[in-house]
PDB file of C-alpha atoms in Angstrom:
ATOM      1  CA  UNK A   1    -192.049-113.785  52.262  1.00 64.00           C
ATOM      2  CA  UNK A   2    -194.610-112.736  49.704  1.00 68.00           C
ATOM      3  CA  UNK A   3    -197.867-114.694  49.487  1.00 76.00           C
ATOM      4  CA  UNK A   4    -199.786-115.519  46.267  1.00 77.00           C
ATOM      5  CA  UNK A   5    -202.037-112.601  47.093  1.00 79.00           C
ATOM      6  CA  UNK A   6    -199.142-110.243  47.237  1.00 75.00           C
ATOM      7  CA  UNK A   7    -197.815-111.508  43.966  1.00 78.00           C
ATOM      8  CA  UNK A   8    -201.270-111.120  42.370  1.00 82.00           C
ATOM      9  CA  UNK A   9    -201.463-107.546  43.653  1.00 82.00           C
ATOM     10  CA  UNK A  10    -197.969-106.801  42.303  1.00 83.00           C
ATOM     11  CA  UNK A  11    -198.946-108.203  38.855  1.00 83.00           C
ATOM     12  CA  UNK A  12    -202.111-106.099  38.881  1.00 86.00           C
ATOM     13  CA  UNK A  13    -200.347-102.858  39.792  1.00 85.00           C
ATOM     14  CA  UNK A  14    -197.562-103.432  37.141  1.00 84.00           C
ATOM     15  CA  UNK A  15    -200.065-104.442  34.458  1.00 85.00           C
ATOM     16  CA  UNK A  16    -202.254-101.418  35.056  1.00 87.00           C
ATOM     17  CA  UNK A  17    -199.274 -99.112  35.193  1.00 86.00           C
ATOM     18  CA  UNK A  18    -197.852-100.063  31.794  1.00 87.00           C
ATOM     19  CA  UNK A  19    -201.177-100.450  29.913  1.00 87.00           C
ATOM     20  CA  UNK A  20    -201.206 -96.851  28.554  1.00 87.00           C
ATOM     21  CA  UNK A  21    -197.571 -97.187  27.319  1.00 84.00           C
ATOM     22  CA  UNK A  22    -198.316-100.525  25.590  1.00 83.00           C
ATOM     23  CA  UNK A  23    -201.349 -98.889  23.910  1.00 84.00           C
ATOM     24  CA  UNK A  24    -199.178 -96.041  22.728  1.00 82.00           C
ATOM     25  CA  UNK A  25    -196.628 -98.466  21.304  1.00 79.00           C
ATOM     26  CA  UNK A  26    -199.304-100.445  19.558  1.00 77.00           C
ATOM     27  CA  UNK A  27    -200.616 -97.234  17.884  1.00 75.00           C
ATOM     28  CA  UNK A  28    -197.154 -96.644  16.470  1.00 69.00           C
ATOM     29  CA  UNK A  29    -196.819-100.134  15.062  1.00 67.00           C
ATOM     30  CA  UNK A  30    -197.606 -99.578  11.415  1.00 64.00           C
ATOM     31  CA  UNK A  31    -195.710-100.307   8.218  1.00 64.00           C
ATOM     32  CA  UNK A  32    -191.989 -99.750   7.865  1.00 67.00           C
ATOM     33  CA  UNK A  33    -192.574 -96.784   5.499  1.00 69.00           C
ATOM     34  CA  UNK A  34    -194.780 -95.107   8.112  1.00 66.00           C
ATOM     35  CA  UNK A  35    -192.247 -95.712  10.865  1.00 61.00           C
ATOM     36  CA  UNK A  36    -189.407 -94.030   8.996  1.00 67.00           C
ATOM     37  CA  UNK A  37    -190.764 -90.564   9.762  1.00 66.00           C
ATOM     38  CA  UNK A  38    -192.451 -91.394  13.086  1.00 64.00           C
ATOM     39  CA  UNK A  39    -189.968 -92.852  15.551  1.00 62.00           C
ATOM     40  CA  UNK A  40    -186.953 -90.620  16.147  1.00 75.00           C
ATOM     41  CA  UNK A  41    -184.350 -91.123  18.840  1.00 76.00           C
ATOM     42  CA  UNK A  42    -185.873 -88.333  20.872  1.00 80.00           C
ATOM     43  CA  UNK A  43    -189.266 -90.041  20.702  1.00 79.00           C
ATOM     44  CA  UNK A  44    -187.815 -93.230  21.871  1.00 80.00           C
ATOM     45  CA  UNK A  45    -185.858 -91.499  24.762  1.00 85.00           C
ATOM     46  CA  UNK A  46    -189.043 -89.835  25.787  1.00 86.00           C
ATOM     47  CA  UNK A  47    -190.969 -93.016  25.801  1.00 86.00           C
ATOM     48  CA  UNK A  48    -188.167 -94.742  27.709  1.00 88.00           C
ATOM     49  CA  UNK A  49    -188.224 -91.949  30.307  1.00 90.00           C
ATOM     50  CA  UNK A  50    -191.984 -92.327  30.749  1.00 87.00           C
ATOM     51  CA  UNK A  51    -191.820 -96.003  31.065  1.00 90.00           C
ATOM     52  CA  UNK A  52    -189.043 -95.746  33.755  1.00 91.00           C
ATOM     53  CA  UNK A  53    -191.072 -93.146  35.633  1.00 91.00           C
ATOM     54  CA  UNK A  54    -194.174 -95.406  35.505  1.00 90.00           C
ATOM     55  CA  UNK A  55    -192.166 -98.451  36.619  1.00 91.00           C
ATOM     56  CA  UNK A  56    -190.723 -96.399  39.518  1.00 90.00           C
ATOM     57  CA  UNK A  57    -194.338 -95.319  40.525  1.00 90.00           C
ATOM     58  CA  UNK A  58    -195.412 -98.963  40.324  1.00 91.00           C
ATOM     59  CA  UNK A  59    -192.515-100.048  42.525  1.00 90.00           C
ATOM     60  CA  UNK A  60    -193.435 -97.521  45.169  1.00 91.00           C
ATOM     61  CA  UNK A  61    -197.071 -98.622  45.091  1.00 90.00           C
ATOM     62  CA  UNK A  62    -195.928-102.224  45.434  1.00 90.00           C
ATOM     63  CA  UNK A  63    -193.744-101.414  48.397  1.00 91.00           C
ATOM     64  CA  UNK A  64    -196.599 -99.510  50.051  1.00 91.00           C
ATOM     65  CA  UNK A  65    -199.000-102.477  49.489  1.00 90.00           C
ATOM     66  CA  UNK A  66    -196.505-104.944  50.947  1.00 90.00           C
ATOM     67  CA  UNK A  67    -195.807-102.685  53.942  1.00 91.00           C
ATOM     68  CA  UNK A  68    -199.531-102.252  54.598  1.00 91.00           C
ATOM     69  CA  UNK A  69    -200.019-106.063  54.358  1.00 91.00           C
ATOM     70  CA  UNK A  70    -197.190-106.567  56.940  1.00 92.00           C
ATOM     71  CA  UNK A  71    -198.685-103.877  59.302  1.00 92.00           C
ATOM     72  CA  UNK A  72    -202.115-105.531  58.996  1.00 92.00           C
ATOM     73  CA  UNK A  73    -200.639-108.925  59.757  1.00 92.00           C
ATOM     74  CA  UNK A  74    -198.833-107.549  62.796  1.00 92.00           C
ATOM     75  CA  UNK A  75    -202.045-105.930  64.067  1.00 93.00           C
ATOM     76  CA  UNK A  76    -203.959-109.195  63.771  1.00 93.00           C
ATOM     77  CA  UNK A  77    -201.224-111.133  65.579  1.00 93.00           C
ATOM     78  CA  UNK A  78    -201.255-108.507  68.360  1.00 92.00           C
ATOM     79  CA  UNK A  79    -205.078-108.713  68.657  1.00 92.00           C
ATOM     80  CA  UNK A  80    -204.919-112.490  68.763  1.00 91.00           C
ATOM     81  CA  UNK A  81    -202.430-112.304  71.649  1.00 92.00           C
ATOM     82  CA  UNK A  82    -204.581-109.852  73.546  1.00 90.00           C
ATOM     83  CA  UNK A  83    -207.651-112.133  73.114  1.00 87.00           C
ATOM     84  CA  UNK A  84    -205.660-115.100  74.357  1.00 86.00           C
ATOM     85  CA  UNK A  85    -204.444-113.171  77.418  1.00 85.00           C
ATOM     86  CA  UNK A  86    -207.961-111.820  78.197  1.00 84.00           C
ATOM     87  CA  UNK A  87    -209.345-115.394  77.939  1.00 79.00           C
ATOM     88  CA  UNK A  88    -206.616-116.749  80.253  1.00 80.00           C
ATOM     89  CA  UNK A  89    -207.111-114.006  82.783  1.00 79.00           C
ATOM     90  CA  UNK A  90    -210.928-114.411  82.867  1.00 77.00           C
ATOM     91  CA  UNK A  91    -210.755-118.117  83.647  1.00 71.00           C
ATOM     92  CA  UNK A  92    -213.537-118.718  81.190  1.00 64.00           C
ATOM     93  CA  UNK A  93    -213.461-120.981  78.213  1.00 63.00           C
ATOM     94  CA  UNK A  94    -212.627-119.187  74.901  1.00 61.00           C
ATOM     95  CA  UNK A  95    -216.192-119.676  73.586  1.00 63.00           C
ATOM     96  CA  UNK A  96    -219.565-119.691  75.284  1.00 60.00           C
ATOM     97  CA  UNK A  97    -220.474-123.113  73.935  1.00 58.00           C
ATOM     98  CA  UNK A  98    -217.432-124.828  75.520  1.00 50.00           C
TER      99      UNK A  98
END
């Protein structure tokens, strides 16, 4: 299950990925008369293709981030178990002040 931190990272990755495309779209947003000669079907297909590629890249980065988070969580859990075993085997309290 994704945490709020995971979702925040996903939002950041997607936002950063599409920023250049959004800027490009804003630059083309002018009057109707200007648009008549600017936006051809091929231009839109090219833009669509770039957006899809950027989204695919963002998805891969999201998957890698989530996988790393899961791996880090597994490592922490394993280390916690090792510490508990060492404490149990040593016969000492877990902390010096106890």
